[in-house]
Coordinates of C-alpha atoms and ligand atoms in Angstrom, one line a residue:
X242 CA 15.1 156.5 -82.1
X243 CA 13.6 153.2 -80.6
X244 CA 10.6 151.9 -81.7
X245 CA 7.4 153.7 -80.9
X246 CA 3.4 154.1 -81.2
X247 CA 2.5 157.5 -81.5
X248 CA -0.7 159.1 -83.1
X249 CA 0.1 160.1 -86.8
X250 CA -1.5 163.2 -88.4
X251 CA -5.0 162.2 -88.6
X252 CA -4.4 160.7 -84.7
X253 CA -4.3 157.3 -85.3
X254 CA -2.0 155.3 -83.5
X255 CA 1.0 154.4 -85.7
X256 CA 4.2 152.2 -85.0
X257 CA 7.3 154.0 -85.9
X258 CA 10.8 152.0 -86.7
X259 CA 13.5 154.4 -87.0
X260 CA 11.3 157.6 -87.2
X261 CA 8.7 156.0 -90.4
X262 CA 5.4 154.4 -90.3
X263 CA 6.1 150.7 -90.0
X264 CA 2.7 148.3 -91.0
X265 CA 3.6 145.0 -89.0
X266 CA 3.1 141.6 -92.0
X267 CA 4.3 139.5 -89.7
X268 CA 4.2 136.0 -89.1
X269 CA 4.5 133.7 -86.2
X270 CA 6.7 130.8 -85.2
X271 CA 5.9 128.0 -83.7
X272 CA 6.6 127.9 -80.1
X273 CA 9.8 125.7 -80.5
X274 CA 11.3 127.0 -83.4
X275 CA 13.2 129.7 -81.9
X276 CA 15.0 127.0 -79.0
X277 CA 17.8 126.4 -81.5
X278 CA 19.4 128.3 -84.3
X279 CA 20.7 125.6 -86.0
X280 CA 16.8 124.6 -86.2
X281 CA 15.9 128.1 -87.6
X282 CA 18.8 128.1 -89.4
X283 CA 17.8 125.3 -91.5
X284 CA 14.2 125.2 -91.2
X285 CA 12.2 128.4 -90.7
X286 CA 14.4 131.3 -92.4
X287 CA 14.3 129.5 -96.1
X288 CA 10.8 129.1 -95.6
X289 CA 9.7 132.4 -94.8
X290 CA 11.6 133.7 -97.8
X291 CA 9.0 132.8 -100.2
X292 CA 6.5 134.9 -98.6
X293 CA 6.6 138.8 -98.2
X294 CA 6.7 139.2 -94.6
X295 CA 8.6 141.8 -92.9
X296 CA 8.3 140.7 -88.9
X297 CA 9.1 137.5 -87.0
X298 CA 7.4 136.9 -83.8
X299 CA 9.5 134.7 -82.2
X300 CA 9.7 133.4 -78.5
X301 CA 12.1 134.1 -75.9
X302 CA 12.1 131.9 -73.3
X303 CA 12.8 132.5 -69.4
X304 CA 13.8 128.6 -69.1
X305 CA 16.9 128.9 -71.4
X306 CA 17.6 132.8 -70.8
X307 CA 18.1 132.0 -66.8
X308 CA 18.6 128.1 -66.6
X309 CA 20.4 129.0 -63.3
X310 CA 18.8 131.4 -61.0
X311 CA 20.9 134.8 -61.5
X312 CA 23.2 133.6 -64.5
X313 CA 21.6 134.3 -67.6
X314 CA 22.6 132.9 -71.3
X315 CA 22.0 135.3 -73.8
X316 CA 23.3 133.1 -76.9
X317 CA 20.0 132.2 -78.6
X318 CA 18.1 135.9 -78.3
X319 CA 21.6 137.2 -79.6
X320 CA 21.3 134.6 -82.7
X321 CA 18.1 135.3 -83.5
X322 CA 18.5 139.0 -83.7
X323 CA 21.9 137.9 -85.8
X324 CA 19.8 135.3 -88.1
X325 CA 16.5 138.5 -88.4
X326 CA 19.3 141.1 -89.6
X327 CA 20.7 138.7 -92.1
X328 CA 17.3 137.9 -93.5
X329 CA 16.0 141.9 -93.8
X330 CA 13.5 141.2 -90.8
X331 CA 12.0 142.5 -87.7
X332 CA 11.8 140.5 -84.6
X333 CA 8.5 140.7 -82.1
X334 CA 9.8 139.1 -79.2
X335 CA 7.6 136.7 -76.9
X336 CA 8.5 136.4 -73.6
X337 CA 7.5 133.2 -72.1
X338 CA 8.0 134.1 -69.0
X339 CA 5.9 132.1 -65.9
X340 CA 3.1 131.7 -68.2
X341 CA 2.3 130.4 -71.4
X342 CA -1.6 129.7 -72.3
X343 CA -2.0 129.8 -68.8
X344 CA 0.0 127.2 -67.5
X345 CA 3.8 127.7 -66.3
X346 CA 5.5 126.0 -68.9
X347 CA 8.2 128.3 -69.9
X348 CA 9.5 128.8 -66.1
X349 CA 13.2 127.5 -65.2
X350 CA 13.4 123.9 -63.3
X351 CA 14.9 125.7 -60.4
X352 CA 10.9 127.6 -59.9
X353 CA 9.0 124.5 -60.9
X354 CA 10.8 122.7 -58.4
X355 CA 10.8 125.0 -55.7
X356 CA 6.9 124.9 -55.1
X357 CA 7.0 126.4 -51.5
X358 CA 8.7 130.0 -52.8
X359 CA 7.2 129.7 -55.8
X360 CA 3.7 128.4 -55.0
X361 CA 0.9 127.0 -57.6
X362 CA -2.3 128.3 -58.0
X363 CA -5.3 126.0 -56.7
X364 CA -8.3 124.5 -58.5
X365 CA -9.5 124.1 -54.7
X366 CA -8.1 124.2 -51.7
X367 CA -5.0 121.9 -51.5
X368 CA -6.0 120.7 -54.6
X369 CA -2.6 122.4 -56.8
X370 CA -2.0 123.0 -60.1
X371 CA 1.2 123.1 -62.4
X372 CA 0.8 126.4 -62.6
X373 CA 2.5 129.4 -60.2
X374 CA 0.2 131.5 -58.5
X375 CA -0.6 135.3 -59.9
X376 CA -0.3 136.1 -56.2
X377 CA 3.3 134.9 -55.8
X378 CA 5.1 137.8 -55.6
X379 CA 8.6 136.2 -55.7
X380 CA 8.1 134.5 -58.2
X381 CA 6.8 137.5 -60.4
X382 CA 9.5 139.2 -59.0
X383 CA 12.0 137.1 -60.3
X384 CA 10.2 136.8 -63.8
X385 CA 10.9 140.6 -63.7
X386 CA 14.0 140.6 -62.9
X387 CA 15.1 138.1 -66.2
X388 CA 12.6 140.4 -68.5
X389 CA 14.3 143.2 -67.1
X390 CA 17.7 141.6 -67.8
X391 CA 16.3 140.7 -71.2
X392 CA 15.5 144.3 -72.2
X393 CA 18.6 145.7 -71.1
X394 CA 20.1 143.4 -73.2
X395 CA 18.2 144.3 -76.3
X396 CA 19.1 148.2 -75.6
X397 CA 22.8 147.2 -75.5
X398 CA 22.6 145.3 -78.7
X399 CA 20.1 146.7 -80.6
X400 CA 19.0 149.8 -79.4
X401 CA 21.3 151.1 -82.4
X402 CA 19.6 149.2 -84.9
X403 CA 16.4 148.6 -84.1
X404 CA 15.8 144.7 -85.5
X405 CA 13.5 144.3 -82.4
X406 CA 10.4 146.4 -82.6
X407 CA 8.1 145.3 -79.9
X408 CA 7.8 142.8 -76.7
X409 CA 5.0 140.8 -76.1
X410 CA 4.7 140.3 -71.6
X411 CA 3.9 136.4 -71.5
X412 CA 1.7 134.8 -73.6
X413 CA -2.1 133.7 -73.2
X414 CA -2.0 134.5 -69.7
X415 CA -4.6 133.3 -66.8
X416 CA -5.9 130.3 -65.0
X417 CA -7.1 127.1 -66.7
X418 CA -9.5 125.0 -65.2
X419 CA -10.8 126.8 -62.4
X420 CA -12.8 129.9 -61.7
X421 CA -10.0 131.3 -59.4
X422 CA -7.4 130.3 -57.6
X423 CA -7.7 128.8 -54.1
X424 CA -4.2 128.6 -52.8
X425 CA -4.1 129.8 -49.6
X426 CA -2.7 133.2 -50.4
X427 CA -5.3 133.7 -52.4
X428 CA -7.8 132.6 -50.0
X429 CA -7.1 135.4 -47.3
X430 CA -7.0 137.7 -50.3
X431 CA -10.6 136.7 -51.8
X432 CA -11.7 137.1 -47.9
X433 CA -9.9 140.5 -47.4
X434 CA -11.4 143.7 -48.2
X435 CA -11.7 144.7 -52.1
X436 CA -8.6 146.6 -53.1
X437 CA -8.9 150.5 -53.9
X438 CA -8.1 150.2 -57.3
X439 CA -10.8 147.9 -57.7
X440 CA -13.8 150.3 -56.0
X441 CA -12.5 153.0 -58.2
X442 CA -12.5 150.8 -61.5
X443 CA -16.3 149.7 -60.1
X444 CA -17.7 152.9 -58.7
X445 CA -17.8 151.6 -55.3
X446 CA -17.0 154.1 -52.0
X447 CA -13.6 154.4 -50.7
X448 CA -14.7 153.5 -47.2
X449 CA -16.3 150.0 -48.1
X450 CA -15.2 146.9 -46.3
X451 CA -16.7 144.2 -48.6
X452 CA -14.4 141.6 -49.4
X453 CA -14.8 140.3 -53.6
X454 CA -17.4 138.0 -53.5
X455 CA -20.8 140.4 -51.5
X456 CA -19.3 143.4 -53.9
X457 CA -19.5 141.2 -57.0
X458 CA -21.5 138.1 -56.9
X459 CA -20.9 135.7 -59.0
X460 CA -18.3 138.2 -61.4
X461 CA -16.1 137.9 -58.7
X462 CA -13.9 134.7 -59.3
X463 CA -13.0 136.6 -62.8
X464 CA -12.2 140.2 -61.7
X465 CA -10.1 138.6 -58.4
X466 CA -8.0 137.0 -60.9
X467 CA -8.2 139.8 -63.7
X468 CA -7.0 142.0 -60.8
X469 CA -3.7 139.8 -59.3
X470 CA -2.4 139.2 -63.4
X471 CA -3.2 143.1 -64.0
X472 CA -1.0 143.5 -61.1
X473 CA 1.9 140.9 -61.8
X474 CA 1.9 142.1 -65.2
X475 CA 2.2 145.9 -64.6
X476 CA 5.2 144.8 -62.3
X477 CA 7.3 142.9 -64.7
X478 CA 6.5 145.0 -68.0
X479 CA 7.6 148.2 -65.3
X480 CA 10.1 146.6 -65.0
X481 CA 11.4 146.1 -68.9
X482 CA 10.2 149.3 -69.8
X483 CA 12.6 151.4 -67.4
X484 CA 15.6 149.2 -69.1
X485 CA 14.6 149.9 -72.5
X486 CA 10.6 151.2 -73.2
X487 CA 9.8 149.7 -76.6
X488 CA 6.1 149.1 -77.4
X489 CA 4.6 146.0 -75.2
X490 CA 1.3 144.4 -76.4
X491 CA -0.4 141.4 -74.2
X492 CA -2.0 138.8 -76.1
X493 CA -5.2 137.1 -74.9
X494 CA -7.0 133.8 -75.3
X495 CA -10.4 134.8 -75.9
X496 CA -13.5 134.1 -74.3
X497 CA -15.8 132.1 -75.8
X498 CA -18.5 129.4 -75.7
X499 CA -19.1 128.2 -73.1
X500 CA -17.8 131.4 -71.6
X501 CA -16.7 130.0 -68.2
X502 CA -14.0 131.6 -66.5
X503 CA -11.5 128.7 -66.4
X504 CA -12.6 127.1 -70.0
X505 CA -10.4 129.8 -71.2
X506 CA -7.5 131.3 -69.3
X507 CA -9.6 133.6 -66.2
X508 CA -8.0 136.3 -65.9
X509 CA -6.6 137.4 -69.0
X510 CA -7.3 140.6 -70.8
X511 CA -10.4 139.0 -72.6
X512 CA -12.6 142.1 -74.2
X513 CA -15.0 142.6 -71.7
X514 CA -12.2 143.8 -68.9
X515 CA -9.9 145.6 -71.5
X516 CA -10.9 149.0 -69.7
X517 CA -9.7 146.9 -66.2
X518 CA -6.6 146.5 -68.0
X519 CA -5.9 149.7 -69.7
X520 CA -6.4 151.3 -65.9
X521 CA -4.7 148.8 -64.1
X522 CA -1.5 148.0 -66.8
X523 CA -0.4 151.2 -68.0
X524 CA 2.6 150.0 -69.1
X525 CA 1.3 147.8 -71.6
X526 CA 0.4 150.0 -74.8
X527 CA -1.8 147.4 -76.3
X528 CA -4.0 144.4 -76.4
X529 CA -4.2 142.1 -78.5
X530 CA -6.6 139.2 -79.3
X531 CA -5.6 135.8 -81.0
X532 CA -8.4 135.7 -83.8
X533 CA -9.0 131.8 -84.3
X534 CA -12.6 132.5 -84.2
X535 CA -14.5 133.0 -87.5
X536 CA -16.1 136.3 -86.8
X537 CA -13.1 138.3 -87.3
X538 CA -15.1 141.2 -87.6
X539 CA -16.4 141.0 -84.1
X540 CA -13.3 140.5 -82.4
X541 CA -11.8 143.3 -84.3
X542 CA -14.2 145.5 -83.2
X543 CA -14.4 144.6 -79.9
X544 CA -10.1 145.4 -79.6
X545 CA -10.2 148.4 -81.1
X546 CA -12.9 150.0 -78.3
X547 CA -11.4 152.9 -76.6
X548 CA -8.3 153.7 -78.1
X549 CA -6.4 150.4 -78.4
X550 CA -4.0 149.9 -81.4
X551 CA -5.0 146.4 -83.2
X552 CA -2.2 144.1 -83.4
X553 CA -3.3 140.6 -84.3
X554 CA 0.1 138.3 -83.4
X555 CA -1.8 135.3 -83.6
X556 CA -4.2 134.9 -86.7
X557 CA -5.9 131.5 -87.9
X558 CA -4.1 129.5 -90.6
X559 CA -6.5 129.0 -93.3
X560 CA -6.9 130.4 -96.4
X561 CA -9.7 132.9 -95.1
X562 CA -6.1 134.5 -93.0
X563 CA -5.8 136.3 -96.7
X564 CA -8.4 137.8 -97.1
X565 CA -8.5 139.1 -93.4
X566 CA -5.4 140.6 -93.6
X567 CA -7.3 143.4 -95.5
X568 CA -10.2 144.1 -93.8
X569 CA -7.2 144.4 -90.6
X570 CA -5.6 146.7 -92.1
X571 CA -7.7 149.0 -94.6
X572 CA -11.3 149.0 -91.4
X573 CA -9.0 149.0 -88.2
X574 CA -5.1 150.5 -89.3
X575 CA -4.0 147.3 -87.7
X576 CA -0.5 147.8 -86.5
X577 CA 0.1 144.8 -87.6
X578 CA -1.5 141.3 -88.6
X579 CA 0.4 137.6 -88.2
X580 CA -1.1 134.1 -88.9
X581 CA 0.8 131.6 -86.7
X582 CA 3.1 129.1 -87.4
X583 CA 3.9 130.9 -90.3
X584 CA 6.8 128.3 -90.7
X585 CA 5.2 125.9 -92.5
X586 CA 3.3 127.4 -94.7
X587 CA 6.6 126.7 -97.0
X588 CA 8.1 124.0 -95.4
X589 CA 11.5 123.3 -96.6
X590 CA 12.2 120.1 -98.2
X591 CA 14.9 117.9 -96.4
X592 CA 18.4 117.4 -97.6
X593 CA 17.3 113.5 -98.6
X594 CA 14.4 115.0 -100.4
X595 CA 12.2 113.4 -98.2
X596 CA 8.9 115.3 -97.0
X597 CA 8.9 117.8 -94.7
X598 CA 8.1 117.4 -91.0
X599 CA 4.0 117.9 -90.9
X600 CA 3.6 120.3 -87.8
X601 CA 1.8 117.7 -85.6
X602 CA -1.8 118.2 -85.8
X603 CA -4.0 119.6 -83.0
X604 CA -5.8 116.8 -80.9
X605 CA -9.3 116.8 -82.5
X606 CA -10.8 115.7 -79.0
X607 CA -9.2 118.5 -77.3
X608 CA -9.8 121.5 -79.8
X609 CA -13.7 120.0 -79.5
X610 CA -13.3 120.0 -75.5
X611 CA -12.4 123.3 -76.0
X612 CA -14.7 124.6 -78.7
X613 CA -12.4 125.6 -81.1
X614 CA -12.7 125.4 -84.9
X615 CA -10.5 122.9 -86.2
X616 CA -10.3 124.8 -89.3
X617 CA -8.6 127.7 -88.0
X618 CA -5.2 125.8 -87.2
X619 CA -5.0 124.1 -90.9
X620 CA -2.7 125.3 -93.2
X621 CA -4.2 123.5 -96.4
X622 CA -4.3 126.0 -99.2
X623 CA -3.0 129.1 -97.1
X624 CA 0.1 129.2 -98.6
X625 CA -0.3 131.0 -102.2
X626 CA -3.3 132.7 -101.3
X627 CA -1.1 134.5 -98.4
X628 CA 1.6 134.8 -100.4
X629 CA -0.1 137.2 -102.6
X630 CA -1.8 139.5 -100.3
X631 CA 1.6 139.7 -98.2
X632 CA 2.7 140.7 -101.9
X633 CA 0.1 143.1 -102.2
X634 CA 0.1 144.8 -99.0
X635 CA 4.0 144.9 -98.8
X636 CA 3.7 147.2 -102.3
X637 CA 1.7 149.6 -100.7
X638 CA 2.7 149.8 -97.2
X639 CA 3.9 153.5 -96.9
X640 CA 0.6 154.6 -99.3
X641 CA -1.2 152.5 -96.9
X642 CA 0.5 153.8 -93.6
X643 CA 0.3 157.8 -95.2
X644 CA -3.7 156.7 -95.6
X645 CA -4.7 156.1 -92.0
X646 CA -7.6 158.1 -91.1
X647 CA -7.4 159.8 -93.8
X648 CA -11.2 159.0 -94.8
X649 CA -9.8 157.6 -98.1
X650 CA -9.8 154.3 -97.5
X651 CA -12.6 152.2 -97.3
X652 CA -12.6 149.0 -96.2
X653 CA -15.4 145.8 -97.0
X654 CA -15.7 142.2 -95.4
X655 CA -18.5 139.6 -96.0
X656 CA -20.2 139.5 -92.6
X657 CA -21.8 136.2 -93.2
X658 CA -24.0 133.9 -95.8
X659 CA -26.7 136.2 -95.9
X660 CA -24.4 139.7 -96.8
X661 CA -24.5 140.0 -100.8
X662 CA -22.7 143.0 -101.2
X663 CA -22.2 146.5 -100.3
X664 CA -22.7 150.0 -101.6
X665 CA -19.3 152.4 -100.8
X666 CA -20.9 155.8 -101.0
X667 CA -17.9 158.4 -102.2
X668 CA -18.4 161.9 -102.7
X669 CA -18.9 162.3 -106.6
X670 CA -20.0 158.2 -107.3
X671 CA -20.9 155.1 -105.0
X672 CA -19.0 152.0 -105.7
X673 CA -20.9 148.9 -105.6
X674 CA -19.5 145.4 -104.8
X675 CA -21.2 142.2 -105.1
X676 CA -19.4 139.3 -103.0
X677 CA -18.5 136.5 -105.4
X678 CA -16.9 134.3 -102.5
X679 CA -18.3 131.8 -99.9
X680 CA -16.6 128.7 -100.7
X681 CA -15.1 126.5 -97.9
X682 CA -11.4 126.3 -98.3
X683 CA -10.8 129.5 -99.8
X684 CA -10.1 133.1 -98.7
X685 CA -13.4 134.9 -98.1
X686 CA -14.4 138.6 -99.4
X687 CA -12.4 141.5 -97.7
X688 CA -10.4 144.2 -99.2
X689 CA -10.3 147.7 -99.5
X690 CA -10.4 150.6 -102.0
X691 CA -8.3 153.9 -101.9
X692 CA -9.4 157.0 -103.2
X693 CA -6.7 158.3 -105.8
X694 CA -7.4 161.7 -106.6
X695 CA -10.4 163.2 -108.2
X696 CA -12.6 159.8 -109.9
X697 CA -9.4 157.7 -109.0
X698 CA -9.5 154.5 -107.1
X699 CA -7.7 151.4 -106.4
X700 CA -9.0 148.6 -105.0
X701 CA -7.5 145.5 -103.6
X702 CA -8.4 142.3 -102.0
X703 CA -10.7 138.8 -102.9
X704 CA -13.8 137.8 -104.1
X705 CA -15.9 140.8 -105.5
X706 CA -17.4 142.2 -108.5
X707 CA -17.2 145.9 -108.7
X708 CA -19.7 148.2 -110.6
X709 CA -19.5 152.3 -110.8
X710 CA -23.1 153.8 -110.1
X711 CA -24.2 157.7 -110.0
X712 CA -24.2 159.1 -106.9
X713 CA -27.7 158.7 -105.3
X714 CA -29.7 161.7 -105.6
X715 CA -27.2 163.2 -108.4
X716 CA -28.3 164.1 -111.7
X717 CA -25.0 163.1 -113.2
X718 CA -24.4 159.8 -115.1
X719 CA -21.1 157.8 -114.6
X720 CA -18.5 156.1 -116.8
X721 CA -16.0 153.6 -116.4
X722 CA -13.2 155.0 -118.5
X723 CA -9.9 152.9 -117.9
X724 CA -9.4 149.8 -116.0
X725 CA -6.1 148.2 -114.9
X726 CA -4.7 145.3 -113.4
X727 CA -1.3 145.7 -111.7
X728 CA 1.5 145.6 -108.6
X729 CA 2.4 147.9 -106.3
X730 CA 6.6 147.9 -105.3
X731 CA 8.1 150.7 -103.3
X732 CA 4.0 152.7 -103.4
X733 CA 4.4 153.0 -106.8
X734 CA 1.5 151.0 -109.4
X735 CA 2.5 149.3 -111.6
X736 CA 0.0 148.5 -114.8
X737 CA -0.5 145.0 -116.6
X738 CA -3.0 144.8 -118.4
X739 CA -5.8 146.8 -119.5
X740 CA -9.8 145.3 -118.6
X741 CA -11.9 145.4 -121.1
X742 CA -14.6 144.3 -123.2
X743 CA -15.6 140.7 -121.7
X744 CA -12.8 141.0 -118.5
X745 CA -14.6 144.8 -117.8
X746 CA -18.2 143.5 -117.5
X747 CA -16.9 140.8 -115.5
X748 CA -14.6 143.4 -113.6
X749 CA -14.0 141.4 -110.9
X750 CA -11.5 139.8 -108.1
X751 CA -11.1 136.0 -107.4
X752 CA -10.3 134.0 -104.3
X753 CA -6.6 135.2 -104.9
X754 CA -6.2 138.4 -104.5
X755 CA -5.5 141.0 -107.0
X756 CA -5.2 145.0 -107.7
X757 CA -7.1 146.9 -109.9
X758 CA -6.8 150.8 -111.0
X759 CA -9.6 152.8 -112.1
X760 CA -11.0 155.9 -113.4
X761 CA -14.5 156.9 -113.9
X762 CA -15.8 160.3 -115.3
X763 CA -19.3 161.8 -114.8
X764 CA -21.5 163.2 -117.6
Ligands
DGJ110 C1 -2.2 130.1 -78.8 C2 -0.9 130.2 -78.2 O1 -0.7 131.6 -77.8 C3 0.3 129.8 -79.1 O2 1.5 129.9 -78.4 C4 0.0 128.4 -79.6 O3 0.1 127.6 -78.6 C5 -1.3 128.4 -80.3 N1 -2.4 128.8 -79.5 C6 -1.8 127.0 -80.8 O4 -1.0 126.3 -81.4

């Protein structure tokens, strides 16, 4: 059965791997890593082993998978899947096809240097970029004939086995540094009349002329280009998907200050035109933000509108990643959650015992240019703090999957300074939790607690005191009876010790995560 998202009993949408609930702890590479599998051999697959992930998001590039236009090499996609069964893993594939962050990076030479069929988009006329136009239809064309190669491919060699679980269609897709693209195809096309698809998305008469810019005003730039990568990405996921349909997400850049089409990739599927997307792409199943920002909450909420599926492929690499990971999973059902460059969390030490290779750090001028939080691409600290939510969460997966919208669980994030706490209000108690954590450097508060039969509760995460209270309005008292630390395996608790006296009045979680059982009674 291939790999699919369907709604599970409570309707929420679920990934199935071979017919069960699959919760995606993924992590992902950096975006050279998978170029050689000596490279991975030696460097990424011992790291990873530390930590309990159970997906690789790993890029596949159209440059080495068609160096020569019509032959195609499948040797490194083949080791990869080779080097992912070996380890126990599942493989999200990137295709980095003609763009990457919105620049054509990933492209074979023999597009980049054939700029007449394969023409760049414009920052103004005659002014080109490096990057291929989303109106050049061969070159889309022949992007979607290697994808389509490349999934006909994975059905041959893995349809069987299913190591491969989901495609991602290009990466970070749109155009930098300008509103919109002023080649001269797209010139007679921002002059022509508005497409149909377009007046239907806007509520706009079938019979009007108009061309972009009197029916839109200054929104036009953006929904010109949203429209021509809706419509070169619908034609090269169509593609895939009739060779073999696994579940496709497309990942976006996210708008932000100073939220000028161009500052960020224009065009992409940033959250205000998801419902252009979802009309426009139906052959995408989700989409899927790449959360560097800090309010994780917000961008959460703002990709699970309508009825998309969260998957977060790219999460930020500081210790706050751990605490996240909860809120993703126990507030949204995430299908799936992935810090990047995952690699070197655990670098691997040399063979001369020399230190490992730093990943080179992000140019502090151009993360400023671009308003991004430095933070959120350093790694100092992550690792343990990751390491035991993974832990956690991979205990507990299938209780986890079987709780989706279920009401049961409840999930609880520190929304900023000024948030103390939180009152979970349950049928027979309410649960209160006092946030303990605001420290830079450290995983924030998040977690979640699961109703366990009658009085019954777990309750998992970082940074929070817990306290049993009666219901509001009840007349009935409550007791803590019995409280225990513990680790999930396989769904199953297991106890350590027993909280009480001094660690009960204190009961509470720390920066690294931990799970606690408990039972109250009411009299
Ligand atoms: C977002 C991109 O999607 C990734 O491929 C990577 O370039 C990170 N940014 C930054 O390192």
């Amino acid at each position: 059965m291939i790999p699919r998202i369907a709604p599970n009993q409570y309707g929420v949408p679920t990934l199935y791997v071979n017919d069960q609930p699959f919760l995606i702890l993924g992590g992902e590479l950096h975006n050279s890593s998978s170029s050689s599998a000596d490279y991975m051999e030696k460097n990424v697959w011992p790291a990873l082993r530390p930590l309990a992930l159970n997906t690789v998001i790993a890029p596949v590039c159209w440059e080495t998978l068609e160096p020569e236009k019509g032959s195609f090499d499948f040797s490194l996609t083949d080791s990869l899947l080779f080097q992912a069964r070996q380890e126990g893993k599942k493989l999200i594939l990137l295709w980095f096809g003609i763009w990457k962050n919105g620049e054509t990076m990933y492209a074979p030479s023999w597009v980049k240097q054939d700029p007449i069929t394969y023409f760049r988009a414009c920052y103004s006329p005659d002014n080109p970029s490096d990057t291929v136009s989303p109106l050049c239809t061969a070159a889309i064309e022949a992007d979607a004939c290697a994808f389509a190669r490349l999934m006909s491919h994975l059905r041959e060699t893995d349809g069987e086995e299913n190591t491969v679980i989901m495609v991602q269609v290009e990466n970070e897709i749109g155009f930098l540094g300008a509103q919109r693209d002023y080649s001269k195809e797209a010139q007679k096309a921002y002059l022509a009349p508005v497409p149909p698809a377009m007046k239907e998305y806007a509520g706009i008469p079938a019979d009007n002329t108009d061309s972009w810019y009197p029916l839109f005003g200054e929104d036009a730039p953006e929904l010109f280009m949203t429209y021509h990568y809706c419509l070169a990405i619908q034609h090269i996921a169509s593609a895939g998907k009739a060779e073999y349909p696994l579940p496709f997400n497309v990942n976006a850049w996210l708008e932000q200050f100073p939220e000028i089409p161009g500052s960020y990739p224009c065009g992409g599927p940033i959250a205000k035109y998801m419902d252009l997307w979802k009309k426009l792409v139906p052959s995408i199943d989700m989409l899927s933000p790449d959360i560097y920002l800090s309010d994780f909450k917000g961008v959460c909420d703002a990709y699970t509108a309508g009825d998309n599926p969260l998957f977060i492929p790219e999460a930020r690499r500081d210790p706050v990643t751990a605490s996240n990971v909860f809120y993703a999973f126990g507030q949204y059902n995430a299908l799936g959650f992935s810090p990047f460059g995952i690699e070197d969390m655990f670098p691997v030490p040399s063979p001369s015992g020399s230190a490992p290779e730093e990943a080179p750090a992000p140019d502090p001028a151009v993360m400023a240019a671009l308003n991004i939080d430095l933070s959120a691409f350093s790694n100092t600290g992550t690792a343990p703090y990751l390491q035991r939510s993974y832990e956690i969460l991979s205990g507990m997966t299938g209780l986890l999957a079987e709780h989706r919208g279920s009401g049961k669980l409840h999930a609880f994030i520190r929304k900023n300074e000024h948030d103390k706490g939180i009152i979970i209000p349950l049928p027979e108690t309410d649960i209160k939790l006092t946030y303990t954590g605001n420290r830079p450097g450290l995983p924030g508060t998040a977690g979640f607690l699961l109703e366990n039969g009658p009085l019954g509760f777990y309750i998992t995460g970082c940074n929070f005191q817990i306290e049993v209270l009666p219901k509001k309005g009840s007349e009935k008292k409550v007791s803590l009876i019995r409280l225990e630390e513990g680790t999930f395996s396989e769904d199953k608790f297991h106890p350590g010790r027993i909280l009480n006296g001094d660690e009960r009045m204190q009961a509470a979680i720390c920066p690294m995560a931990s799970v606690l059982r408990f039972q109250v009674c009411l009299y």
